[in-house]
Structures are given as structure tokens and as C-alpha cells.
């Protein structure tokens, strides 16, 4: 069984959010078997910065759906969207 890498866009709900703390909350919300393999940050507008974690999940675990649901439930997250997905 292979693995899937997904780059996910996570928008914080405010420019005042501590991005380091948000990143830690995202990592702790991951389902078993998933891991974050690097996080990029990109300024969107007016001081709002989006996080782009690259998440590695096992191929047979239903893709990124569980990760997206978990990220959506994290305190401080406004929206979650998959930017791209590929097998590794």
C-alpha cells in the first residue's frame, strides 16, 4: 500500500491568530497514520496568512477526508481546502 501527499490550504479566522500555535493544533488533530511533512505560509491579504501543510496519509485510509474534517474542527480555523493531491 502506498501513501498520498496532499497540500492543504488552511485559512485562519483572524490575522491576529498565532500561526505557530495554530500549526501545533493542526498537527495534534491528525488522525493515526498521518503526518505533516512541512508547512508553507503565504500572505493572502491585509495581514492574513494562510498555512499550507503537506500531509502524508496512507493510501487506503480514505484519502484526505478525515484530515480535512479534523482541521476544520481546530480552534482558529476559518476554512480548509485541498490544493493538490498525489501518490508517493
CSV table of N, CA and C in Angstrom, one decimal:
chain,number,residue,atom,x,y,z
A,1,UNK,N,0.8,-1.2,0.0
A,1,UNK,CA,0.0,0.0,0.0
A,1,UNK,C,0.9,1.2,0.0
A,2,UNK,N,0.5,2.2,-0.8
A,2,UNK,CA,1.3,3.4,-1.0
A,2,UNK,C,0.8,4.5,0.0
A,3,UNK,N,1.3,5.7,-0.3
A,3,UNK,CA,1.0,6.8,0.6
A,3,UNK,C,0.5,8.0,-0.4
A,4,UNK,N,-0.3,8.9,0.2
A,4,UNK,CA,-0.8,10.0,-0.5
A,4,UNK,C,-0.2,11.3,0.1
A,5,UNK,N,0.2,12.2,-0.7
A,5,UNK,CA,0.7,13.5,-0.2
A,5,UNK,C,-0.4,14.6,-0.6
A,6,UNK,N,-0.8,15.4,0.3
A,6,UNK,CA,-1.8,16.4,0.0
A,6,UNK,C,-1.4,17.7,0.5
A,7,UNK,N,-1.4,18.8,-0.3
A,7,UNK,CA,-1.1,20.1,0.1
A,7,UNK,C,-2.5,20.7,0.4
A,8,UNK,N,-2.7,21.2,1.7
A,8,UNK,CA,-4.0,21.6,2.1
A,8,UNK,C,-3.9,23.1,2.6
A,9,UNK,N,-4.8,23.9,2.1
A,9,UNK,CA,-4.8,25.3,2.4
A,9,UNK,C,-5.7,25.5,3.7
A,10,UNK,N,-5.1,26.1,4.7
A,10,UNK,CA,-5.8,26.3,6.0
A,10,UNK,C,-5.8,27.8,6.2
A,11,UNK,N,-7.1,28.4,6.2
A,11,UNK,CA,-7.2,29.8,6.4
A,11,UNK,C,-7.6,30.1,7.9
A,12,UNK,N,-6.8,30.9,8.6
A,12,UNK,CA,-7.2,31.2,10.0
A,12,UNK,C,-8.3,32.2,10.0
A,13,UNK,N,-9.1,32.2,11.1
A,13,UNK,CA,-10.3,33.1,11.1
A,13,UNK,C,-10.0,34.5,11.5
A,14,UNK,N,-8.7,34.9,11.7
A,14,UNK,CA,-8.3,36.2,12.0
A,14,UNK,C,-6.8,36.5,11.8
A,15,UNK,N,-6.4,37.7,11.4
A,15,UNK,CA,-5.0,38.0,11.2
A,15,UNK,C,-4.2,37.9,12.5
A,16,UNK,N,-4.9,38.0,13.7
A,16,UNK,CA,-4.3,38.0,15.0
A,16,UNK,C,-3.9,36.6,15.5
A,17,UNK,N,-4.3,35.6,14.8
A,17,UNK,CA,-4.1,34.2,15.2
A,17,UNK,C,-2.6,34.0,15.3
A,18,UNK,N,-2.1,33.3,16.3
A,18,UNK,CA,-0.7,32.9,16.5
A,18,UNK,C,-0.5,31.7,15.6
A,19,UNK,N,0.2,31.9,14.4
A,19,UNK,CA,0.3,30.8,13.4
A,19,UNK,C,1.1,29.6,14.0
A,20,UNK,N,2.1,29.8,14.8
A,20,UNK,CA,2.8,28.7,15.4
A,20,UNK,C,1.9,27.8,16.2
A,21,UNK,N,1.1,28.5,17.1
A,21,UNK,CA,0.2,27.7,17.9
A,21,UNK,C,-0.9,27.0,17.1
A,22,UNK,N,-1.4,27.7,16.0
A,22,UNK,CA,-2.3,27.0,15.1
A,22,UNK,C,-1.7,25.8,14.4
A,23,UNK,N,-0.5,25.9,14.0
A,23,UNK,CA,0.2,24.8,13.4
A,23,UNK,C,0.3,23.6,14.3
A,24,UNK,N,0.6,23.9,15.6
A,24,UNK,CA,0.7,22.8,16.6
A,24,UNK,C,-0.6,22.2,16.8
A,25,UNK,N,-1.7,22.9,16.8
A,25,UNK,CA,-3.1,22.4,17.0
A,25,UNK,C,-3.4,21.5,15.8
A,26,UNK,N,-3.0,21.9,14.6
A,26,UNK,CA,-3.3,21.1,13.4
A,26,UNK,C,-2.6,19.8,13.5
A,27,UNK,N,-1.3,19.8,13.9
A,27,UNK,CA,-0.5,18.6,14.0
A,27,UNK,C,-1.1,17.6,15.0
A,28,UNK,N,-1.6,18.2,16.1
A,28,UNK,CA,-2.2,17.3,17.1
A,28,UNK,C,-3.6,16.8,16.8
A,29,UNK,N,-4.2,17.4,15.7
A,29,UNK,CA,-5.5,16.9,15.3
A,29,UNK,C,-5.4,15.8,14.2
A,30,UNK,N,-4.2,15.5,13.8
A,30,UNK,CA,-4.1,14.5,12.7
A,30,UNK,C,-4.6,13.1,13.1
A,31,UNK,N,-5.3,12.4,12.2
A,31,UNK,CA,-5.6,11.0,12.5
A,31,UNK,C,-4.4,10.1,12.6
A,32,UNK,N,-4.6,8.9,13.2
A,32,UNK,CA,-3.5,8.0,13.3
A,32,UNK,C,-3.0,7.6,11.9
A,33,UNK,N,-1.6,7.6,11.8
A,33,UNK,CA,-1.0,7.2,10.5
A,33,UNK,C,-0.7,8.4,9.6
A,34,UNK,N,-1.2,9.6,9.9
A,34,UNK,CA,-1.0,10.8,9.1
A,34,UNK,C,0.1,11.6,9.7
A,35,UNK,N,0.8,12.3,8.9
A,35,UNK,CA,1.8,13.2,9.5
A,35,UNK,C,2.0,14.4,8.5
A,36,UNK,N,2.5,15.5,9.1
A,36,UNK,CA,2.7,16.8,8.3
A,36,UNK,C,4.2,16.7,7.9
A,37,UNK,N,4.4,16.9,6.6
A,37,UNK,CA,5.8,16.9,6.1
A,37,UNK,C,6.1,18.3,5.5
A,38,UNK,N,6.1,19.3,6.4
A,38,UNK,CA,6.4,20.7,6.1
A,38,UNK,C,5.2,21.5,5.9
A,39,UNK,N,5.4,22.8,6.3
A,39,UNK,CA,4.3,23.8,6.2
A,39,UNK,C,4.8,25.1,5.6
A,40,UNK,N,4.1,25.5,4.5
A,40,UNK,CA,4.4,26.8,3.9
A,40,UNK,C,3.4,27.8,4.4
A,41,UNK,N,3.8,29.1,4.4
A,41,UNK,CA,2.9,30.2,4.7
A,41,UNK,C,2.9,31.2,3.6
A,42,UNK,N,1.7,31.7,3.3
A,42,UNK,CA,1.5,32.6,2.2
A,42,UNK,C,0.6,33.8,2.7
A,43,UNK,N,1.1,35.0,2.5
A,43,UNK,CA,0.2,36.1,2.9
A,43,UNK,C,-0.9,36.2,1.9
A,44,UNK,N,-2.1,36.4,2.4
A,44,UNK,CA,-3.3,36.4,1.5
A,44,UNK,C,-3.7,37.9,1.3
A,45,UNK,N,-4.0,38.6,2.3
A,45,UNK,CA,-4.4,40.0,2.2
A,45,UNK,C,-4.5,40.6,3.6
A,46,UNK,N,-4.2,41.9,3.8
A,46,UNK,CA,-4.4,42.6,5.0
A,46,UNK,C,-3.9,41.9,6.2
A,47,UNK,N,-2.7,41.3,6.1
A,47,UNK,CA,-2.1,40.7,7.3
A,47,UNK,C,-2.5,39.3,7.5
A,48,UNK,N,-3.5,38.8,6.7
A,48,UNK,CA,-4.0,37.4,6.9
A,48,UNK,C,-3.0,36.4,6.2
A,49,UNK,N,-2.5,35.4,6.9
A,49,UNK,CA,-1.6,34.5,6.3
A,49,UNK,C,-2.2,33.1,6.3
A,50,UNK,N,-2.2,32.4,5.2
A,50,UNK,CA,-2.7,31.1,5.1
A,50,UNK,C,-1.6,30.1,5.3
A,51,UNK,N,-1.9,29.0,6.0
A,51,UNK,CA,-1.0,27.9,6.2
A,51,UNK,C,-1.2,26.8,5.1
A,52,UNK,N,-0.1,26.2,4.6
A,52,UNK,CA,-0.2,25.2,3.6
A,52,UNK,C,0.6,24.0,4.0
A,53,UNK,N,0.0,23.2,5.0
A,53,UNK,CA,0.7,21.9,5.4
A,53,UNK,C,0.6,20.9,4.3
A,54,UNK,N,1.7,20.2,4.1
A,54,UNK,CA,1.7,19.0,3.2
A,54,UNK,C,1.5,17.8,4.1
A,55,UNK,N,0.4,17.1,4.0
A,55,UNK,CA,0.1,16.0,4.8
A,55,UNK,C,0.3,14.7,4.1
A,56,UNK,N,0.9,13.7,4.8
A,56,UNK,CA,1.1,12.4,4.2
A,56,UNK,C,0.2,11.4,4.9
A,57,UNK,N,-0.7,10.7,4.2
A,57,UNK,CA,-1.6,9.8,4.7
A,57,UNK,C,-1.5,8.4,4.0
A,58,UNK,N,-1.8,7.3,4.7
A,58,UNK,CA,-1.8,6.0,4.0
A,58,UNK,C,-2.8,6.0,2.9
A,59,UNK,N,-2.5,5.3,1.8
A,59,UNK,CA,-3.4,5.3,0.6
A,59,UNK,C,-4.7,4.7,0.9
A,60,UNK,N,-4.8,3.7,1.7
A,60,UNK,CA,-6.1,3.0,2.0
A,60,UNK,C,-7.0,3.6,3.0
A,61,UNK,N,-6.6,4.8,3.6
A,61,UNK,CA,-7.3,5.3,4.7
A,61,UNK,C,-8.5,6.3,4.3
A,62,UNK,N,-8.9,6.3,3.0
A,62,UNK,CA,-10.0,7.2,2.6
A,62,UNK,C,-9.5,8.5,2.2
A,63,UNK,N,-8.2,8.6,1.8
A,63,UNK,CA,-7.7,9.9,1.3
A,63,UNK,C,-7.6,10.9,2.4
A,64,UNK,N,-7.9,12.2,2.0
A,64,UNK,CA,-7.6,13.3,3.0
A,64,UNK,C,-8.9,13.7,3.7
A,65,UNK,N,-10.0,13.0,3.5
A,65,UNK,CA,-11.3,13.4,4.1
A,65,UNK,C,-11.2,13.6,5.6
A,66,UNK,N,-10.6,12.6,6.3
A,66,UNK,CA,-10.6,12.7,7.7
A,66,UNK,C,-9.7,13.8,8.2
A,67,UNK,N,-8.6,14.1,7.5
A,67,UNK,CA,-7.7,15.2,7.8
A,67,UNK,C,-8.4,16.5,7.6
A,68,UNK,N,-9.1,16.6,6.5
A,68,UNK,CA,-9.9,17.9,6.3
A,68,UNK,C,-10.9,18.1,7.4
A,69,UNK,N,-11.7,17.1,7.8
A,69,UNK,CA,-12.7,17.2,8.8
A,69,UNK,C,-12.0,17.6,10.2
A,70,UNK,N,-10.9,17.0,10.5
A,70,UNK,CA,-10.2,17.3,11.7
A,70,UNK,C,-9.7,18.7,11.7
A,71,UNK,N,-9.1,19.1,10.6
A,71,UNK,CA,-8.5,20.5,10.5
A,71,UNK,C,-9.7,21.5,10.7
A,72,UNK,N,-10.8,21.2,10.1
A,72,UNK,CA,-12.0,22.2,10.2
A,72,UNK,C,-12.4,22.4,11.6
A,73,UNK,N,-12.3,21.4,12.4
A,73,UNK,CA,-12.7,21.4,13.8
A,73,UNK,C,-11.7,22.1,14.8
A,74,UNK,N,-10.5,22.5,14.2
A,74,UNK,CA,-9.4,23.1,15.1
A,74,UNK,C,-9.8,24.5,15.4
A,75,UNK,N,-9.6,24.9,16.6
A,75,UNK,CA,-9.9,26.3,17.0
A,75,UNK,C,-9.0,27.3,16.3
A,76,UNK,N,-9.7,28.3,15.7
A,76,UNK,CA,-8.9,29.3,14.9
A,76,UNK,C,-8.9,29.1,13.4
A,77,UNK,N,-9.5,28.0,12.9
A,77,UNK,CA,-9.6,27.7,11.5
A,77,UNK,C,-10.9,28.2,10.9
A,78,UNK,N,-10.8,29.0,9.9
A,78,UNK,CA,-11.9,29.5,9.2
A,78,UNK,C,-12.4,28.5,8.1
A,79,UNK,N,-11.4,28.1,7.3
A,79,UNK,CA,-11.7,27.2,6.2
A,79,UNK,C,-10.5,26.3,5.8
A,80,UNK,N,-10.9,25.1,5.2
A,80,UNK,CA,-9.9,24.1,4.8
A,80,UNK,C,-10.2,23.7,3.4
A,81,UNK,N,-9.1,23.6,2.5
A,81,UNK,CA,-9.3,23.2,1.2
A,81,UNK,C,-8.1,22.5,0.7
A,82,UNK,N,-8.3,21.4,-0.1
A,82,UNK,CA,-7.2,20.7,-0.7
A,82,UNK,C,-6.7,21.4,-1.9
A,83,UNK,N,-5.4,21.7,-2.0
A,83,UNK,CA,-4.9,22.4,-3.1
A,83,UNK,C,-4.4,21.4,-4.2
A,84,UNK,N,-3.7,20.3,-3.8
A,84,UNK,CA,-3.4,19.3,-4.7
A,84,UNK,C,-3.1,18.0,-4.0
A,85,UNK,N,-3.2,16.9,-4.7
A,85,UNK,CA,-3.0,15.5,-4.1
A,85,UNK,C,-2.2,14.7,-5.1
A,86,UNK,N,-1.3,13.9,-4.6
A,86,UNK,CA,-0.6,13.0,-5.4
A,86,UNK,C,-0.1,11.7,-4.6
A,87,UNK,N,0.1,10.6,-5.3
A,87,UNK,CA,0.6,9.4,-4.7
A,87,UNK,C,2.1,9.5,-4.6
A,88,UNK,N,2.7,9.0,-3.5
A,88,UNK,CA,4.2,8.9,-3.4
A,88,UNK,C,4.6,7.5,-3.1
